[in-house]
């Protein structure tokens, strides 16, 4: 989710990756290597450039699309986000959001080493929970070798006959066919409550 932070603390410097991961995770930002350079893009920006897939290839085992879905009880029904509150002199604060309709009772705790306003923390927590529920569905499929320009970070829309949906490409394996792994993404507002 697009948003802003008022400050960020790195308590124990280790690697650049370790320092960036909390920001990328909370704000739904993807990092991908392109032409030897690291590229960052928010999910909101990625969704604006989705690519329609009209042709899929049949894999050796006869499968066109394989979908895997994590069960509801394995997903967090509640998220507690710890952060530093900009409006309370950077004191520690926590926001709590629930996923409406969640069948399980699992709670996820996320500690963000940054400074946010309480409304911003609430928005980011809701969108984090929403993204994780959407990403519970993954798909694997093959594309003909003629499908160029599809790489990790690309948003694809599968054909309507397969239950159309938007998927974020996470892996591409080139060979006789282009084998793609992707996770489902949704661009709607979060169905969560505070």
Tab-separated table of C-alpha atoms in Angstrom:
chain	number	residue	atom	x	y	z
A	1	UNK	CA	0.000	0.000	0.000
A	2	UNK	CA	1.259	3.438	-0.764
A	3	UNK	CA	1.874	5.570	2.291
A	4	UNK	CA	4.587	7.370	4.212
A	5	UNK	CA	6.749	7.054	7.278
A	6	UNK	CA	8.052	9.916	9.410
A	7	UNK	CA	11.194	8.108	10.529
A	8	UNK	CA	12.922	4.758	10.610
A	9	UNK	CA	15.371	3.274	13.108
A	10	UNK	CA	17.908	0.571	12.370
A	11	UNK	CA	18.882	-0.705	15.816
A	12	UNK	CA	21.367	-3.407	14.804
A	13	UNK	CA	22.789	-2.746	11.339
A	14	UNK	CA	23.416	-5.997	9.521
A	15	UNK	CA	22.644	-5.937	5.803
A	16	UNK	CA	20.786	-3.554	3.515
A	17	UNK	CA	18.251	-6.322	2.908
A	18	UNK	CA	17.559	-6.752	6.635
A	19	UNK	CA	17.133	-2.991	6.989
A	20	UNK	CA	14.678	-2.724	4.068
A	21	UNK	CA	12.559	-5.849	4.634
A	22	UNK	CA	10.235	-4.359	7.314
A	23	UNK	CA	9.364	-1.425	5.019
A	24	UNK	CA	8.855	-3.657	1.980
A	25	UNK	CA	6.681	-6.075	3.972
A	26	UNK	CA	4.443	-3.494	5.659
A	27	UNK	CA	3.929	-1.323	2.586
A	28	UNK	CA	3.604	-4.164	0.046
A	29	UNK	CA	6.613	-3.152	-2.006
A	30	UNK	CA	8.282	-5.660	-4.285
A	31	UNK	CA	12.015	-5.707	-4.960
A	32	UNK	CA	13.172	-7.314	-8.205
A	33	UNK	CA	16.430	-7.446	-10.083
A	34	UNK	CA	16.182	-6.048	-13.605
A	35	UNK	CA	19.180	-5.725	-15.885
A	36	UNK	CA	21.572	-6.027	-12.947
A	37	UNK	CA	19.852	-3.292	-10.927
A	38	UNK	CA	17.510	-3.545	-7.966
A	39	UNK	CA	14.043	-2.212	-8.765
A	40	UNK	CA	11.318	-1.351	-6.222
A	41	UNK	CA	7.613	-1.088	-7.025
A	42	UNK	CA	4.522	-0.936	-4.836
A	43	UNK	CA	1.684	-3.348	-5.458
A	44	UNK	CA	-0.578	-0.387	-6.318
A	45	UNK	CA	1.850	0.681	-9.078
A	46	UNK	CA	2.202	-2.892	-10.328
A	47	UNK	CA	-1.583	-3.338	-10.553
A	48	UNK	CA	-1.859	-0.413	-12.963
A	49	UNK	CA	0.216	-2.303	-15.544
A	50	UNK	CA	-1.432	-5.729	-15.654
A	51	UNK	CA	-0.923	-7.900	-18.712
A	52	UNK	CA	-3.697	-10.024	-20.201
A	53	UNK	CA	-2.793	-13.645	-20.871
A	54	UNK	CA	-4.833	-15.154	-23.689
A	55	UNK	CA	-2.861	-18.323	-24.331
A	56	UNK	CA	-1.559	-20.946	-21.914
A	57	UNK	CA	0.522	-24.010	-22.771
A	58	UNK	CA	-0.199	-27.545	-21.629
A	59	UNK	CA	2.560	-28.944	-19.453
A	60	UNK	CA	4.062	-32.429	-19.794
A	61	UNK	CA	1.702	-33.843	-17.164
A	62	UNK	CA	-1.351	-32.465	-19.015
A	63	UNK	CA	-2.034	-29.720	-16.474
A	64	UNK	CA	-2.812	-26.234	-17.767
A	65	UNK	CA	-3.139	-24.369	-14.452
A	66	UNK	CA	-2.452	-25.739	-10.995
A	67	UNK	CA	-3.860	-23.722	-8.089
A	68	UNK	CA	-2.931	-24.115	-4.443
A	69	UNK	CA	-4.900	-22.429	-1.691
A	70	UNK	CA	-3.854	-22.129	1.929
A	71	UNK	CA	-6.728	-23.005	4.293
A	72	UNK	CA	-8.468	-20.190	6.178
A	73	UNK	CA	-7.474	-21.506	9.596
A	74	UNK	CA	-3.777	-21.193	8.661
A	75	UNK	CA	-4.111	-17.453	7.951
A	76	UNK	CA	-4.063	-14.674	10.534
A	77	UNK	CA	-7.508	-13.541	11.641
A	78	UNK	CA	-5.950	-10.656	13.543
A	79	UNK	CA	-2.855	-8.464	13.175
A	80	UNK	CA	-1.126	-6.478	15.918
A	81	UNK	CA	1.226	-3.863	14.476
A	82	UNK	CA	3.758	-2.260	16.842
A	83	UNK	CA	5.230	1.076	15.729
A	84	UNK	CA	6.420	4.454	17.008
A	85	UNK	CA	3.616	7.030	17.049
A	86	UNK	CA	4.649	10.337	15.492
A	87	UNK	CA	1.894	12.261	17.288
A	88	UNK	CA	2.799	10.891	20.744
A	89	UNK	CA	6.474	11.906	20.853
A	90	UNK	CA	7.564	8.681	19.159
A	91	UNK	CA	6.282	6.515	22.001
A	92	UNK	CA	5.562	2.850	21.313
A	93	UNK	CA	2.032	2.163	20.069
A	94	UNK	CA	0.055	-0.787	18.735
A	95	UNK	CA	-2.804	-0.988	16.300
A	96	UNK	CA	-5.005	-4.062	16.021
A	97	UNK	CA	-7.056	-5.083	12.996
A	98	UNK	CA	-9.306	-8.081	12.344
A	99	UNK	CA	-10.117	-9.861	9.102
A	100	UNK	CA	-13.898	-10.023	8.751
A	101	UNK	CA	-15.133	-13.559	8.204
A	102	UNK	CA	-11.901	-15.253	9.283
A	103	UNK	CA	-12.639	-18.756	10.523
A	104	UNK	CA	-9.485	-19.234	12.577
A	105	UNK	CA	-8.117	-17.461	15.613
A	106	UNK	CA	-4.531	-17.052	14.536
A	107	UNK	CA	-2.912	-13.734	15.469
A	108	UNK	CA	0.130	-12.304	13.724
A	109	UNK	CA	2.433	-9.810	15.444
A	110	UNK	CA	4.411	-7.369	13.327
A	111	UNK	CA	6.969	-5.025	14.852
A	112	UNK	CA	7.778	-2.098	12.583
A	113	UNK	CA	10.886	-0.065	13.525
A	114	UNK	CA	9.488	3.084	11.954
A	115	UNK	CA	7.539	6.165	12.948
A	116	UNK	CA	3.944	6.356	11.700
A	117	UNK	CA	0.831	8.275	12.614
A	118	UNK	CA	-1.877	6.098	14.176
A	119	UNK	CA	-4.198	6.441	11.117
A	120	UNK	CA	-1.340	5.487	8.768
A	121	UNK	CA	-0.475	2.459	10.933
A	122	UNK	CA	-4.127	1.389	10.871
A	123	UNK	CA	-4.309	1.683	7.065
A	124	UNK	CA	-1.071	-0.234	6.563
A	125	UNK	CA	-2.118	-2.977	9.008
A	126	UNK	CA	-5.472	-3.437	7.230
A	127	UNK	CA	-3.821	-3.601	3.835
A	128	UNK	CA	-1.100	-5.989	5.077
A	129	UNK	CA	-3.782	-8.371	6.357
A	130	UNK	CA	-5.769	-8.039	3.131
A	131	UNK	CA	-2.676	-8.732	0.965
A	132	UNK	CA	-1.834	-11.847	2.948
A	133	UNK	CA	-5.356	-13.230	2.621
A	134	UNK	CA	-5.328	-12.578	-1.133
A	135	UNK	CA	-1.881	-14.192	-1.507
A	136	UNK	CA	-3.096	-17.466	-0.017
A	137	UNK	CA	-3.918	-18.571	-3.570
A	138	UNK	CA	-0.985	-19.458	-5.779
A	139	UNK	CA	-0.980	-20.659	-9.368
A	140	UNK	CA	1.514	-22.505	-11.541
A	141	UNK	CA	1.125	-22.574	-15.290
A	142	UNK	CA	3.126	-22.618	-18.495
A	143	UNK	CA	3.243	-20.056	-21.264
A	144	UNK	CA	4.462	-20.476	-24.824
A	145	UNK	CA	8.061	-19.302	-25.389
A	146	UNK	CA	6.659	-16.413	-27.470
A	147	UNK	CA	5.380	-14.723	-24.271
A	148	UNK	CA	8.266	-12.327	-23.667
A	149	UNK	CA	8.525	-9.626	-21.010
A	150	UNK	CA	7.023	-11.687	-18.204
A	151	UNK	CA	9.345	-11.676	-15.208
A	152	UNK	CA	9.033	-11.621	-11.407
A	153	UNK	CA	6.993	-8.567	-10.445
A	154	UNK	CA	4.757	-8.644	-13.534
A	155	UNK	CA	1.002	-8.633	-12.905
A	156	UNK	CA	-0.903	-11.081	-15.114
A	157	UNK	CA	-4.609	-11.531	-15.680
A	158	UNK	CA	-5.535	-15.132	-16.479
A	159	UNK	CA	-8.227	-16.000	-19.054
A	160	UNK	CA	-11.872	-15.722	-17.964
A	161	UNK	CA	-12.500	-19.436	-18.564
A	162	UNK	CA	-10.000	-20.250	-15.789
A	163	UNK	CA	-11.752	-18.035	-13.253
A	164	UNK	CA	-9.968	-14.828	-14.177
A	165	UNK	CA	-7.878	-13.202	-11.530
A	166	UNK	CA	-4.787	-11.060	-11.152
A	167	UNK	CA	-1.544	-12.752	-10.192
A	168	UNK	CA	1.869	-11.372	-9.275
A	169	UNK	CA	4.624	-13.400	-10.928
A	170	UNK	CA	7.089	-14.686	-8.324
A	171	UNK	CA	9.190	-17.081	-10.452
A	172	UNK	CA	9.799	-17.773	-14.137
A	173	UNK	CA	11.676	-20.812	-15.430
A	174	UNK	CA	12.624	-20.664	-19.108
A	175	UNK	CA	12.880	-23.828	-21.219
A	176	UNK	CA	10.758	-25.279	-23.996
A	177	UNK	CA	7.896	-23.601	-22.130
A	178	UNK	CA	7.977	-20.661	-19.752
A	179	UNK	CA	6.916	-22.121	-16.393
A	180	UNK	CA	5.432	-19.427	-14.162
A	181	UNK	CA	4.651	-19.357	-10.442
A	182	UNK	CA	2.448	-16.521	-9.235
A	183	UNK	CA	0.385	-15.474	-6.224
A	184	UNK	CA	-3.034	-13.858	-6.303
A	185	UNK	CA	-3.336	-10.126	-5.719
A	186	UNK	CA	-6.411	-7.994	-5.240
A	187	UNK	CA	-6.672	-4.248	-5.567
A	188	UNK	CA	-9.801	-3.662	-3.495
A	189	UNK	CA	-9.949	-1.935	-0.102
A	190	UNK	CA	-9.156	-4.143	2.859
A	191	UNK	CA	-12.057	-6.022	4.467
A	192	UNK	CA	-10.653	-5.484	7.939
A	193	UNK	CA	-11.800	-3.651	11.025
A	194	UNK	CA	-9.831	-1.883	13.716
